[in-house]
Backbone as CSV, one residue per row, in Angstrom:
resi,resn,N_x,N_y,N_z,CA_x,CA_y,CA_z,C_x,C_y,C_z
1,UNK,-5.978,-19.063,-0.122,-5.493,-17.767,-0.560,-4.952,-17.028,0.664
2,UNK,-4.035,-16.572,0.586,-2.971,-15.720,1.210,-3.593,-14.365,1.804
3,UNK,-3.699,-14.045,3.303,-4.112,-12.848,3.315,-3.074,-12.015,4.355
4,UNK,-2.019,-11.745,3.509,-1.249,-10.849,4.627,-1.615,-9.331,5.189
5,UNK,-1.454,-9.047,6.473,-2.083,-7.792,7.365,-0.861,-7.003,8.087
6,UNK,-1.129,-6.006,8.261,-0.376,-5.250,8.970,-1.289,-3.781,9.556
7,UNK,-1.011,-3.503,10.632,-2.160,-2.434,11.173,-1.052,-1.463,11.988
8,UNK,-1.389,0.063,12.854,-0.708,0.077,13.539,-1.261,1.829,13.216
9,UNK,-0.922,2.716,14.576,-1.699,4.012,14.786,-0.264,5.158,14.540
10,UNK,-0.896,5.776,13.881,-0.015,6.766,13.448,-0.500,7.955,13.734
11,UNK,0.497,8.590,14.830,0.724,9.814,15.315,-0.088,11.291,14.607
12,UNK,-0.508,11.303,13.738,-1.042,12.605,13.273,-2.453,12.303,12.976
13,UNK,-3.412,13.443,12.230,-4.744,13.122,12.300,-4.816,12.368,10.554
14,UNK,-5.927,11.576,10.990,-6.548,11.229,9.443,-6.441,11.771,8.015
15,UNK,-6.304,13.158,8.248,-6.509,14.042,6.858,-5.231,14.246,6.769
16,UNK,-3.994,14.371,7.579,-2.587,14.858,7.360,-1.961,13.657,6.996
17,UNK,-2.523,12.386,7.256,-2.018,11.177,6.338,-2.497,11.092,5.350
18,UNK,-3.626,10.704,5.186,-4.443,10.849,3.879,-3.774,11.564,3.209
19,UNK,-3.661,12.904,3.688,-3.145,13.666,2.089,-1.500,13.441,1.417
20,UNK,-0.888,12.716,2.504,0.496,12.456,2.152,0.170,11.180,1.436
21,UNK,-0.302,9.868,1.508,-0.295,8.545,1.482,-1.222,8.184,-0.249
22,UNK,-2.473,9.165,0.501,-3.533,9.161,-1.081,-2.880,8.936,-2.232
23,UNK,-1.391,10.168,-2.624,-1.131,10.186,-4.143,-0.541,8.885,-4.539
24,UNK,-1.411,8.270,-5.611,-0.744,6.987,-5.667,0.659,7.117,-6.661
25,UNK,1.237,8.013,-6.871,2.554,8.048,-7.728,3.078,8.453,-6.333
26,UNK,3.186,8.769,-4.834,4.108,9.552,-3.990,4.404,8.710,-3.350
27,UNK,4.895,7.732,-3.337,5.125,6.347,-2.143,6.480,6.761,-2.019
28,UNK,7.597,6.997,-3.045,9.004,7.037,-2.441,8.854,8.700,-1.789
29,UNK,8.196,9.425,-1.541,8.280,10.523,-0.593,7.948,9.949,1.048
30,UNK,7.354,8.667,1.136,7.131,8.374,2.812,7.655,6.802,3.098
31,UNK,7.567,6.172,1.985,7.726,4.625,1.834,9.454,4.345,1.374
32,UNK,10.005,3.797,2.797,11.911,3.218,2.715,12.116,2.574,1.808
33,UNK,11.216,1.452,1.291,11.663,0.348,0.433,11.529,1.370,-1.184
34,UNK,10.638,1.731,-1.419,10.734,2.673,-3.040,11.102,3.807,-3.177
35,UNK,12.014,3.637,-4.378,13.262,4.285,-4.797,12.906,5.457,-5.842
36,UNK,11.861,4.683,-6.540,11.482,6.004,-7.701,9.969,5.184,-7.971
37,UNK,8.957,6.292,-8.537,7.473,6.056,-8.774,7.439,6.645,-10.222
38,UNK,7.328,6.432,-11.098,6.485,6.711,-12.229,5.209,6.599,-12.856
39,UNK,4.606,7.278,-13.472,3.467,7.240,-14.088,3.541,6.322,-15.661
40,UNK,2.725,5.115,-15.675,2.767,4.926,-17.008,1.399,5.002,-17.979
41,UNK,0.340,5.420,-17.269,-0.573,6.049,-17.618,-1.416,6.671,-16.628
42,UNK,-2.438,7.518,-16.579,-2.906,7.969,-15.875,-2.833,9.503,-15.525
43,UNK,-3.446,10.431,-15.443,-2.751,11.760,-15.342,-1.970,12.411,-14.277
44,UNK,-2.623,11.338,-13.315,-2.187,11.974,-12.235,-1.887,10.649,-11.275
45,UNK,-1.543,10.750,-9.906,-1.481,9.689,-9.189,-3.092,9.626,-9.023
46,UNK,-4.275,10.414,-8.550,-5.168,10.273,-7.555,-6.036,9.782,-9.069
47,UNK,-5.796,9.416,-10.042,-6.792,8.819,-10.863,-6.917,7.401,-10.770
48,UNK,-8.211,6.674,-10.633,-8.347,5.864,-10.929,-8.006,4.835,-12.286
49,UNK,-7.680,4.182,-12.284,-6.800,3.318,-13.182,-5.603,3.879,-13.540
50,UNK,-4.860,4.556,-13.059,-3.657,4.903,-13.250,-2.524,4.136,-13.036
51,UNK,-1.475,3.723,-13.702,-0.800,2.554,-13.608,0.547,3.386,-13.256
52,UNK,1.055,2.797,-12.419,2.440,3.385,-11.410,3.759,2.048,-11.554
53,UNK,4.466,2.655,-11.852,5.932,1.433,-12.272,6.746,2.082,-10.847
54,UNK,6.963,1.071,-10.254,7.649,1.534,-8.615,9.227,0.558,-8.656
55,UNK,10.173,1.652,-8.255,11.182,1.184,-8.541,11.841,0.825,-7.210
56,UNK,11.675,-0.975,-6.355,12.341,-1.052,-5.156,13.551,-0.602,-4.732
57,UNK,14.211,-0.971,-3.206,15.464,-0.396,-3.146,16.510,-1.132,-3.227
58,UNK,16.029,-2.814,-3.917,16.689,-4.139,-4.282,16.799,-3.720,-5.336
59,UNK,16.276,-2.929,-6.625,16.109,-2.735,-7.862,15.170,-3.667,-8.417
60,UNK,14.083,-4.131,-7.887,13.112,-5.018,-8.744,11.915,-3.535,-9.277
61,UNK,11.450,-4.066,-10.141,10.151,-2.830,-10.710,8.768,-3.856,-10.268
62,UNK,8.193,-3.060,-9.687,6.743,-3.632,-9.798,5.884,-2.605,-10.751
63,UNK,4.680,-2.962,-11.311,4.118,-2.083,-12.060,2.218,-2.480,-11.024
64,UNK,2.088,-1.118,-10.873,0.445,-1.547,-10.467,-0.401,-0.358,-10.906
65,UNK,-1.853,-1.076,-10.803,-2.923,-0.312,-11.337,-3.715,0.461,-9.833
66,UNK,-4.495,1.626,-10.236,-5.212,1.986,-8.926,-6.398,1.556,-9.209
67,UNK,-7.276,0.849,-8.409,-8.330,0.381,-8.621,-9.539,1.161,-7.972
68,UNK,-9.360,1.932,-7.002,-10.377,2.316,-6.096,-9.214,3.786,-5.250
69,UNK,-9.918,4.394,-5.028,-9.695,5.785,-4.289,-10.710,6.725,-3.724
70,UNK,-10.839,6.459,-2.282,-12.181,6.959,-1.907,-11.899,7.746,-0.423
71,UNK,-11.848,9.303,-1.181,-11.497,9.835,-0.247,-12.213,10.176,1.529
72,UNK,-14.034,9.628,1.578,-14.621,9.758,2.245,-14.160,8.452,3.563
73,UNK,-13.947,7.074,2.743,-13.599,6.341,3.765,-11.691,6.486,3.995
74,UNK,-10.732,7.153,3.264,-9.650,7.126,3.608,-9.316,5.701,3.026
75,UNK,-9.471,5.076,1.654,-9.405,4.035,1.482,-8.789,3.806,-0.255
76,UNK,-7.924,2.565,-0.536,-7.314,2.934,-1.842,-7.027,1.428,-2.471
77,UNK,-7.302,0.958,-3.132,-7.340,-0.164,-3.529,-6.658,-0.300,-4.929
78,UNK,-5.088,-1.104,-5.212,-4.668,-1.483,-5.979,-4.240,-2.687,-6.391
79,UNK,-3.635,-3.175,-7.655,-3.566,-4.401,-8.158,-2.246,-4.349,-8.984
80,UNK,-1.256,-5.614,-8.460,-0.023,-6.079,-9.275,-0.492,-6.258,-10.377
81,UNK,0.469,-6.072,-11.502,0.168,-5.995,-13.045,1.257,-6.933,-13.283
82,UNK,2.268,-6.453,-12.886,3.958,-7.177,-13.156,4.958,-6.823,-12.256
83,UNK,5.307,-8.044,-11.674,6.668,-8.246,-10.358,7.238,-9.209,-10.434
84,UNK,8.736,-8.767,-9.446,9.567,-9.862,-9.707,8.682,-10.993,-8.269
85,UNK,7.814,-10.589,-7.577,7.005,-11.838,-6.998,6.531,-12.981,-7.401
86,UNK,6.088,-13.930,-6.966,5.628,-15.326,-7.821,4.451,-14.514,-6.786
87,UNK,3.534,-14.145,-7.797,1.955,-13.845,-7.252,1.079,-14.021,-8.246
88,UNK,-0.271,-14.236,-8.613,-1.396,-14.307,-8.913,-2.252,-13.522,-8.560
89,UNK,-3.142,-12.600,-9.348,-4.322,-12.106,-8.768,-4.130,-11.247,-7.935
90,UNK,-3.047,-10.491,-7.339,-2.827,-9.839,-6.215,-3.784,-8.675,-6.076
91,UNK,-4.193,-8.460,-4.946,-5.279,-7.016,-4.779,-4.411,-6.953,-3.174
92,UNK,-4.591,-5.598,-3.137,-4.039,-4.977,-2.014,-5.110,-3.860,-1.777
93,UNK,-5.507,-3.357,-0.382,-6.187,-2.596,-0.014,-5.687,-1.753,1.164
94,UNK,-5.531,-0.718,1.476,-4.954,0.300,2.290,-6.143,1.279,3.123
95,UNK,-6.167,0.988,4.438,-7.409,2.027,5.128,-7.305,2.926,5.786
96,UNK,-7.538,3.551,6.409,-7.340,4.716,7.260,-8.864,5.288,7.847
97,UNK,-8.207,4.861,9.171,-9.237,5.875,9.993,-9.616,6.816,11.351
98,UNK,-10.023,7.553,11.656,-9.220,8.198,12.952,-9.666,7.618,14.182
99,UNK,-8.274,7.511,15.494,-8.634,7.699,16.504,-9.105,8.376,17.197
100,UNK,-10.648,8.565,17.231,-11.511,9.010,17.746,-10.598,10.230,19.680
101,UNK,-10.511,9.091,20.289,-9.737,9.675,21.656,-8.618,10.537,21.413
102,UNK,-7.521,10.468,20.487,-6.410,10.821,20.606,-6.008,11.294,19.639
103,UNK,-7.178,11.584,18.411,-6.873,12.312,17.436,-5.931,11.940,16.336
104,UNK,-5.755,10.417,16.639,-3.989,9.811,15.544,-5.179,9.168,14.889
105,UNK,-4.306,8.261,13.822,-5.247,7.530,12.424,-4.579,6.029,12.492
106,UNK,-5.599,5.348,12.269,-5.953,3.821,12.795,-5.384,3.806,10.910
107,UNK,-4.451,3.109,10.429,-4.168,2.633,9.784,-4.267,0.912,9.551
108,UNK,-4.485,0.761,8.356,-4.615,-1.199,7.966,-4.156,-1.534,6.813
109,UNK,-3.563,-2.686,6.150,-3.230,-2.607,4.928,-3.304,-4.316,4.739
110,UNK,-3.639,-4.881,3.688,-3.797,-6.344,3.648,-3.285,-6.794,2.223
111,UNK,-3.565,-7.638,1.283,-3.787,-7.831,-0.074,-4.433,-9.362,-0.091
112,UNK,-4.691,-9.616,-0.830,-4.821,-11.437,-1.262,-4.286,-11.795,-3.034
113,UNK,-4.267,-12.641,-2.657,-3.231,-13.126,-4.078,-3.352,-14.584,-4.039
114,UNK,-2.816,-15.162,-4.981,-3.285,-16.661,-5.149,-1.051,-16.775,-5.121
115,UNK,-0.132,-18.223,-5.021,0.765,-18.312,-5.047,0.631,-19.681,-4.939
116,UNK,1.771,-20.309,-5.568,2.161,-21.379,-5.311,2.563,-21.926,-3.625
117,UNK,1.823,-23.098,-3.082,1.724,-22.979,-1.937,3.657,-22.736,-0.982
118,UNK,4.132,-23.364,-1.783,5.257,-23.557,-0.729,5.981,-22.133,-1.158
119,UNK,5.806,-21.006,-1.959,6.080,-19.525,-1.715,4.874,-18.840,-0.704
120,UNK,3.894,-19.327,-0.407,2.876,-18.348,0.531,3.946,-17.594,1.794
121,UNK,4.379,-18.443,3.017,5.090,-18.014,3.650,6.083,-16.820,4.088
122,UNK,6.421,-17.280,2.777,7.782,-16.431,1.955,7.502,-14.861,1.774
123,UNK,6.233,-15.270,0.786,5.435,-13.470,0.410,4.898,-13.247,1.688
124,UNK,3.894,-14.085,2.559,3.542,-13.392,3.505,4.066,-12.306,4.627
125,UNK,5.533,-12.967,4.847,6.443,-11.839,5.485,6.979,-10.842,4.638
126,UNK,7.125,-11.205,3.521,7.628,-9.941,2.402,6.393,-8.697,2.946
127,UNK,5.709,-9.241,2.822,3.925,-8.381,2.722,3.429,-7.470,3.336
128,UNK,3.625,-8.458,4.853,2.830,-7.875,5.896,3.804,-7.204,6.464
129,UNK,5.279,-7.884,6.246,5.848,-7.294,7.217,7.388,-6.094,6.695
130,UNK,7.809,-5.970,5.308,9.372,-5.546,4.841,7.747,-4.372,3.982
131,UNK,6.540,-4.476,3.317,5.758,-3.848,2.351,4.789,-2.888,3.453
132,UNK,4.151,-3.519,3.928,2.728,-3.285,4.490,3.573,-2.148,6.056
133,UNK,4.133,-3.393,6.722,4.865,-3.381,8.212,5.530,-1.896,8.050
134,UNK,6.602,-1.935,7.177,7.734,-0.862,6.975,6.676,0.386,6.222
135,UNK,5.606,0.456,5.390,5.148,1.459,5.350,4.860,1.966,6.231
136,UNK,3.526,1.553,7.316,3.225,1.882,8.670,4.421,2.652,9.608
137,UNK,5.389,2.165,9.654,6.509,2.467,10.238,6.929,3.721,9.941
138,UNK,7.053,3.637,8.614,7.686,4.943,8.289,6.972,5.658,8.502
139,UNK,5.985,5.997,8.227,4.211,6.895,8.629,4.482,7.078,9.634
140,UNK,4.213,6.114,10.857,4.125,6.508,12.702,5.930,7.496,12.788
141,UNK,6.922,7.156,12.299,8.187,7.922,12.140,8.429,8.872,11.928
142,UNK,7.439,9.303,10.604,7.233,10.664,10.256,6.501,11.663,10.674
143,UNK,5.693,10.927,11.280,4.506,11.946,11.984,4.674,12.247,13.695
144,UNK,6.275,11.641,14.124,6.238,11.804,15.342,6.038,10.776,16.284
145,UNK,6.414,9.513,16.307,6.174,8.580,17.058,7.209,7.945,17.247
């Protein structure tokens, strides 16, 4: 099983990301690759099981569920429902936590998923690095870095 990673410290404190990153419907307000976020159930983004249809900037739709949202560890855990990916099982997990010295936030982001072996590769750079990579990016970008 596939475990793509991406990490990397972003310029502002813990709680001023958190509160941008948390809403799970707000990804195209900080995130390059998504184009539009909708709600297809759920009341809000910050509810648990709330299902979000995310519209890339290729035009593929992914649809995912929120599984976990825990504002004490800075932590958010969701799951592919339906993509144009060849994935299985996908869980993705997103962390946040502060740099203690310098006052910025230790960001992490991973998923695991099951795939047909000779696509692993393929998704893994999609993952870690155009999904996971380019969020981080945009974050440390926005906050001054």
């Amino acid at each position: 099983m596939p475990r793509p990673y991406a990490s990397g410290v972003v310029p502002g404190s813990v709680e001023e990301v958190w509160t941008l990153v948390r809403d799970f419907n707000g990804m195209p307000a900080w995130h390059p690759g998504i184009e539009k976020s909708s709600l297809d159930s759920g009341g809000s983004g910050t509810e648990v099981g709330a299902v979000r249809r995310l519209t890339l900037g290729g035009g593929g739709v992914v649809v995912e569920r929120l599984l976990t949202l825990d504002d004490l560890s800075h932590t958010f855990t969701y799951q592919i429902l339906e993509s144009p990916f060849a994935v299985r099982r996908y869980i993705s997990t997103c962390r946040m936590a502060p740099v203690t010295d310098s006052g910025h936030t230790f960001i992490e982001w991973w998923s695991d998923y099951d795939s047909e072996a000779a696509d692993e590769e393929e998704l893994t750079k999609t993952f870690a690095g155009g999904v996971y990579g380019g969020g981080i990016k945009a974050l440390q970008e926005r906050f001054g870095s």
